[in-house]
Coordinates of N, CA, C and O and ligand atoms in Angstrom, one line a residue:
M936 N 0.9 -1.2 0.0 CA 0.0 0.0 0.0 C 0.9 1.2 0.0 O 2.0 1.2 0.5
V937 N 0.4 2.3 -0.5 CA 1.1 3.6 -0.6 C 0.2 4.7 -0.4 O -1.0 4.7 -0.9
W938 N 0.6 5.7 0.4 CA -0.2 6.9 0.7 C -0.1 7.8 -0.6 O 1.0 8.2 -0.9
K939 N -1.2 8.0 -1.2 CA -1.3 8.9 -2.4 C -2.0 10.2 -2.1 O -3.1 10.2 -1.5
R940 N -1.4 11.3 -2.4 CA -2.0 12.6 -2.2 C -3.2 12.7 -3.1 O -3.2 12.4 -4.3
V941 N -4.3 13.1 -2.5 CA -5.6 13.3 -3.2 C -5.8 14.8 -3.6 O -6.1 15.1 -4.7
C942 N -5.7 15.6 -2.5 CA -5.9 17.0 -2.8 C -5.5 17.8 -1.5 O -5.1 17.2 -0.5
A943 N -5.5 19.1 -1.6 CA -5.2 19.9 -0.4 C -6.5 19.9 0.4 O -7.6 19.8 -0.1
S944 N -6.3 20.1 1.7 CA -7.4 20.1 2.7 C -8.5 21.0 2.3 O -9.7 20.7 2.4
Q945 N -8.1 22.2 1.9 CA -9.1 23.2 1.6 C -9.9 22.9 0.3 O -10.9 23.6 0.0
E946 N -9.4 21.9 -0.5 CA -10.2 21.5 -1.7 C -11.3 20.5 -1.4 O -12.0 20.1 -2.3
L947 N -11.4 20.1 -0.1 CA -12.4 19.1 0.3 C -13.1 19.6 1.5 O -12.7 19.2 2.6
N948 N -14.1 20.4 1.4 CA -14.8 21.0 2.5 C -15.9 20.1 2.9 O -16.2 19.1 2.2
E949 N -16.5 20.4 4.1 CA -17.6 19.6 4.6 C -18.7 19.3 3.6 O -19.1 20.3 2.9
G950 N -19.0 18.1 3.4 CA -20.1 17.7 2.4 C -19.6 17.6 1.0 O -20.5 17.3 0.1
Q951 N -18.3 17.8 0.8 CA -17.9 17.7 -0.6 C -17.2 16.3 -0.8 O -16.9 15.5 0.1
S952 N -17.0 16.0 -2.1 CA -16.3 14.8 -2.5 C -15.4 15.0 -3.7 O -15.5 16.0 -4.4
V953 N -14.4 14.1 -3.9 CA -13.5 14.2 -5.0 C -13.4 12.7 -5.5 O -13.5 11.8 -4.8
E954 N -13.1 12.6 -6.8 CA -12.9 11.3 -7.4 C -11.4 11.2 -7.8 O -10.8 12.1 -8.3
V955 N -10.8 10.0 -7.4 CA -9.4 9.8 -7.7 C -9.3 8.5 -8.6 O -10.1 7.6 -8.3
V956 N -8.5 8.5 -9.6 CA -8.3 7.3 -10.4 C -6.8 6.8 -10.1 O -5.9 7.6 -10.2
H957 N -6.8 5.5 -9.7 CA -5.5 5.0 -9.3 C -5.4 3.6 -9.9 O -6.2 2.7 -9.7
N958 N -4.4 3.4 -10.8 CA -4.2 2.1 -11.5 C -5.5 1.7 -12.2 O -5.8 0.5 -12.2
G959 N -6.2 2.6 -12.7 CA -7.5 2.3 -13.4 C -8.7 2.1 -12.5 O -9.8 1.9 -13.0
D960 N -8.5 2.1 -11.2 CA -9.6 2.0 -10.3 C -10.1 3.4 -9.8 O -9.3 4.3 -9.6
V961 N -11.4 3.6 -9.7 CA -12.0 4.9 -9.3 C -12.3 4.8 -7.8 O -12.9 3.9 -7.3
I962 N -11.8 5.8 -7.1 CA -12.0 5.9 -5.7 C -12.7 7.2 -5.4 O -12.3 8.3 -5.9
A963 N -13.8 7.2 -4.5 CA -14.5 8.4 -4.1 C -14.0 8.7 -2.7 O -14.0 7.9 -1.8
V964 N -13.7 10.0 -2.6 CA -13.2 10.5 -1.3 C -14.2 11.6 -0.8 O -14.6 12.5 -1.6
Y965 N -14.6 11.5 0.5 CA -15.6 12.4 1.0 C -15.1 13.0 2.3 O -14.4 12.4 3.1
R966 N -15.7 14.2 2.6 CA -15.6 14.8 4.0 C -17.1 14.9 4.4 O -17.9 15.7 3.7
H967 N -17.5 14.2 5.4 CA -18.9 14.2 5.8 C -19.0 14.1 7.3 O -18.4 13.3 8.0
A968 N -19.7 15.0 7.9 CA -20.0 15.1 9.3 C -18.6 15.1 10.1 O -18.5 14.4 11.1
G969 N -17.7 15.8 9.5 CA -16.4 16.0 10.2 C -15.4 14.8 10.0 O -14.3 14.8 10.6
M970 N -15.8 13.8 9.3 CA -14.9 12.7 9.0 C -14.5 12.6 7.6 O -15.2 13.0 6.7
L971 N -13.4 11.9 7.3 CA -13.0 11.6 6.0 C -13.2 10.2 5.6 O -13.0 9.3 6.5
Y972 N -13.6 9.9 4.4 CA -13.8 8.5 3.9 C -13.3 8.3 2.5 O -13.3 9.3 1.7
A973 N -12.8 7.1 2.2 CA -12.5 6.8 0.9 C -13.0 5.4 0.6 O -12.7 4.4 1.3
I974 N -13.8 5.3 -0.5 CA -14.4 4.0 -0.9 C -14.3 3.8 -2.4 O -14.1 4.8 -3.1
D975 N -14.6 2.6 -2.9 CA -14.7 2.4 -4.3 C -15.7 3.4 -4.9 O -16.7 3.7 -4.3
G976 N -15.3 4.0 -6.0 CA -16.2 5.1 -6.5 C -17.2 4.7 -7.6 O -17.8 5.5 -8.2
V977 N -17.3 3.4 -7.8 CA -18.2 2.9 -8.9 C -19.3 2.0 -8.3 O -19.0 1.0 -7.6
C978 N -20.5 2.4 -8.5 CA -21.7 1.7 -7.9 C -21.7 0.3 -8.4 O -21.6 0.0 -9.6
M979 N -22.1 -0.6 -7.5 CA -22.2 -2.1 -7.8 C -23.4 -2.4 -8.6 O -23.5 -3.5 -9.2
H980 N -24.3 -1.5 -8.7 CA -25.6 -1.8 -9.4 C -25.3 -1.7 -10.9 O -25.2 -2.7 -11.6
Q981 N -25.1 -0.5 -11.4 CA -24.8 -0.3 -12.9 C -23.7 0.7 -13.1 O -23.6 1.3 -14.2
G982 N -22.8 0.9 -12.2 CA -21.6 1.7 -12.4 C -21.8 3.2 -12.2 O -20.9 3.9 -12.7
G983 N -22.7 3.6 -11.5 CA -22.9 5.0 -11.2 C -21.7 5.6 -10.5 O -21.0 5.0 -9.8
P984 N -21.5 6.9 -10.7 CA -20.4 7.6 -10.1 C -20.7 8.1 -8.7 O -21.3 9.1 -8.4
L985 N -20.1 7.3 -7.7 CA -20.5 7.5 -6.3 C -19.9 8.9 -5.8 O -20.4 9.4 -4.8
A986 N -18.9 9.4 -6.4 CA -18.3 10.7 -5.9 C -19.3 11.8 -6.2 O -19.2 12.9 -5.6
R987 N -20.3 11.5 -7.0 CA -21.4 12.5 -7.3 C -22.6 12.3 -6.5 O -23.7 12.9 -6.7
G988 N -22.6 11.3 -5.6 CA -23.7 10.9 -4.8 C -24.0 11.9 -3.7 O -23.1 12.7 -3.3
R989 N -25.2 11.9 -3.2 CA -25.6 12.7 -2.0 C -25.2 12.0 -0.7 O -25.4 10.8 -0.6
L990 N -24.8 12.8 0.2 CA -24.4 12.3 1.5 C -25.4 12.5 2.6 O -25.9 13.6 2.8
V991 N -25.9 11.4 3.2 CA -26.9 11.5 4.2 C -26.6 10.5 5.4 O -26.5 9.3 5.1
D992 N -26.5 11.1 6.6 CA -26.3 10.3 7.8 C -25.3 9.1 7.6 O -25.6 8.0 7.9
G993 N -24.1 9.4 7.1 CA -23.0 8.4 7.0 C -23.2 7.5 5.8 O -22.4 6.5 5.7
T994 N -24.1 7.9 4.9 CA -24.2 7.0 3.7 C -24.0 7.9 2.5 O -24.2 9.1 2.5
V995 N -23.7 7.3 1.3 CA -23.7 8.0 0.1 C -24.8 7.3 -0.8 O -24.9 6.1 -0.8
I996 N -25.6 8.1 -1.4 CA -26.7 7.7 -2.3 C -26.3 7.8 -3.7 O -26.0 8.9 -4.2
C997 N -26.3 6.7 -4.4 CA -25.9 6.8 -5.9 C -26.8 7.7 -6.6 O -28.0 7.6 -6.5
P998 N -26.2 8.6 -7.5 CA -27.0 9.5 -8.2 C -27.8 8.9 -9.3 O -28.8 9.6 -9.8
W999 N -27.6 7.7 -9.7 CA -28.3 7.1 -10.8 C -29.6 6.4 -10.4 O -30.7 6.7 -10.9
H1000 N -29.6 5.5 -9.4 CA -30.9 4.8 -9.0 C -31.0 4.7 -7.5 O -31.9 4.0 -7.1
G1001 N -30.2 5.4 -6.8 CA -30.4 5.5 -5.3 C -29.9 4.4 -4.4 O -30.3 4.4 -3.3
W1002 N -29.1 3.5 -4.9 CA -28.5 2.5 -4.0 C -27.7 3.3 -2.9 O -27.1 4.3 -3.2
Q1003 N -27.7 2.8 -1.7 CA -27.1 3.5 -0.6 C -26.0 2.6 0.0 O -26.2 1.5 0.3
Y1004 N -24.9 3.3 0.3 CA -23.7 2.6 0.9 C -23.2 3.3 2.1 O -23.2 4.5 2.2
E1005 N -22.9 2.5 3.1 CA -22.3 3.1 4.3 C -20.9 3.6 4.0 O -20.0 2.8 3.5
L1006 N -20.5 4.8 4.4 CA -19.2 5.3 4.0 C -18.1 4.6 4.9 O -17.0 4.4 4.4
S1007 N -18.4 4.2 6.1 CA -17.4 3.7 6.9 C -17.0 2.2 6.6 O -15.9 1.8 6.8
T1008 N -18.0 1.5 6.0 CA -17.8 0.1 5.7 C -17.8 -0.3 4.3 O -17.3 -1.4 3.9
G1009 N -18.5 0.5 3.4 CA -18.7 0.1 2.1 C -19.9 -0.8 1.9 O -20.2 -1.3 0.8
N1010 N -20.5 -1.2 3.0 CA -21.7 -2.1 3.0 C -22.9 -1.4 2.3 O -23.1 -0.2 2.5
H1011 N -23.8 -2.2 1.7 CA -25.0 -1.7 1.3 C -25.8 -1.3 2.5 O -25.9 -2.0 3.5
A1012 N -26.4 -0.1 2.5 CA -26.9 0.5 3.7 C -28.2 -0.2 4.1 O -28.6 -0.2 5.3
I1013 N -28.9 -0.9 3.2 CA -30.2 -1.5 3.6 C -30.0 -3.0 3.9 O -30.5 -3.5 4.9
T1014 N -29.2 -3.7 3.0 CA -29.1 -5.1 3.2 C -27.9 -5.4 4.1 O -27.7 -6.6 4.6
C1015 N -27.0 -4.5 4.4 CA -25.8 -4.6 5.2 C -24.8 -5.5 4.5 O -23.8 -5.9 5.1
K1016 N -25.0 -5.9 3.3 CA -24.1 -6.8 2.6 C -22.8 -6.0 2.2 O -22.9 -4.9 1.7
P1017 N -21.6 -6.7 2.4 CA -20.4 -6.0 1.9 C -20.4 -5.8 0.4 O -20.7 -6.7 -0.3
M1018 N -20.1 -4.6 0.0 CA -20.2 -4.3 -1.5 C -19.0 -3.6 -2.0 O -18.5 -3.9 -3.0
L1019 N -18.5 -2.5 -1.3 CA -17.4 -1.7 -1.8 C -16.2 -1.8 -0.9 O -16.4 -1.8 0.3
K1020 N -15.0 -1.7 -1.5 CA -13.8 -1.6 -0.7 C -13.7 -0.2 -0.1 O -14.1 0.8 -0.6
T1021 N -13.1 -0.2 1.1 CA -12.8 1.0 1.8 C -11.3 1.2 1.9 O -10.6 0.2 1.8
F1022 N -10.8 2.4 2.0 CA -9.4 2.6 2.1 C -9.0 3.5 3.2 O -9.9 4.4 3.6
G1023 N -7.8 3.4 3.8 CA -7.4 4.3 4.8 C -7.2 5.7 4.3 O -6.9 5.9 3.1
I1024 N -7.5 6.7 5.1 CA -7.4 8.1 4.7 C -6.8 8.9 5.8 O -7.1 8.6 7.0
Q1025 N -6.0 9.9 5.5 CA -5.4 10.7 6.6 C -5.3 12.1 6.1 O -5.2 12.4 4.8
E1026 N -5.2 13.0 7.0 CA -5.1 14.4 6.7 C -3.9 15.0 7.6 O -4.0 14.8 8.8
A1027 N -2.9 15.5 6.9 CA -1.8 16.1 7.7 C -1.1 17.1 6.9 O -1.0 17.0 5.6
G1028 N -0.7 18.2 7.6 CA 0.0 19.2 6.9 C -0.7 19.9 5.7 O -0.1 20.3 4.7
G1029 N -2.0 19.9 5.8 CA -2.8 20.6 4.8 C -3.1 19.7 3.6 O -3.5 20.2 2.5
T1030 N -2.8 18.4 3.7 CA -3.0 17.5 2.6 C -3.8 16.3 3.0 O -3.8 15.8 4.1
I1031 N -4.6 15.8 2.0 CA -5.4 14.6 2.3 C -4.8 13.5 1.4 O -4.5 13.6 0.2
E1032 N -4.6 12.3 2.1 CA -3.9 11.2 1.4 C -4.8 9.9 1.7 O -5.4 9.8 2.7
V1033 N -4.7 9.0 0.7 CA -5.5 7.8 0.7 C -4.5 6.6 0.6 O -3.5 6.7 -0.2
D1034 N -4.7 5.6 1.4 CA -3.8 4.4 1.4 C -4.3 3.5 0.3 O -5.3 2.8 0.4
L1035 N -3.5 3.4 -0.8 CA -3.9 2.6 -2.0 C -3.0 1.5 -2.3 O -1.8 1.6 -2.0
P1036 N -3.5 0.5 -3.0 CA -2.5 -0.6 -3.4 C -1.5 -0.1 -4.3 O -1.8 0.7 -5.2
E1037 N -0.3 -0.6 -4.3 CA 0.8 -0.2 -5.2 C 0.6 -0.8 -6.5 O -0.1 -1.8 -6.7
Ligands
FES2078 S1 -25.9 2.6 -10.8 FE1 -26.0 3.1 -8.7 S2 -28.0 2.7 -8.1 FE2 -27.9 2.1 -10.2

């Protein structure tokens, strides 16, 4: 794993998200309710862009058909089934970094 810089802290304000592409994989990064999260950025239903989803009570809602995922686990919010990978994330020195596979 390697810590990859995603953006400057001020580029990800409360309620915002950014999308990162790493080795062909899309990762969605969020700041929600004072916490940072990084999960797979492609919806398991039909590939919707989760970085453009709405954030509600610790979940992201896919903008295409409304599937909901827990930000902390990547689980489907209704069935609790594991669906999306999650990644370590840290903020230090004004930078946000995600722990990604090499
Ligand atoms: S593509 Fe995400 S809910 Fe359908």
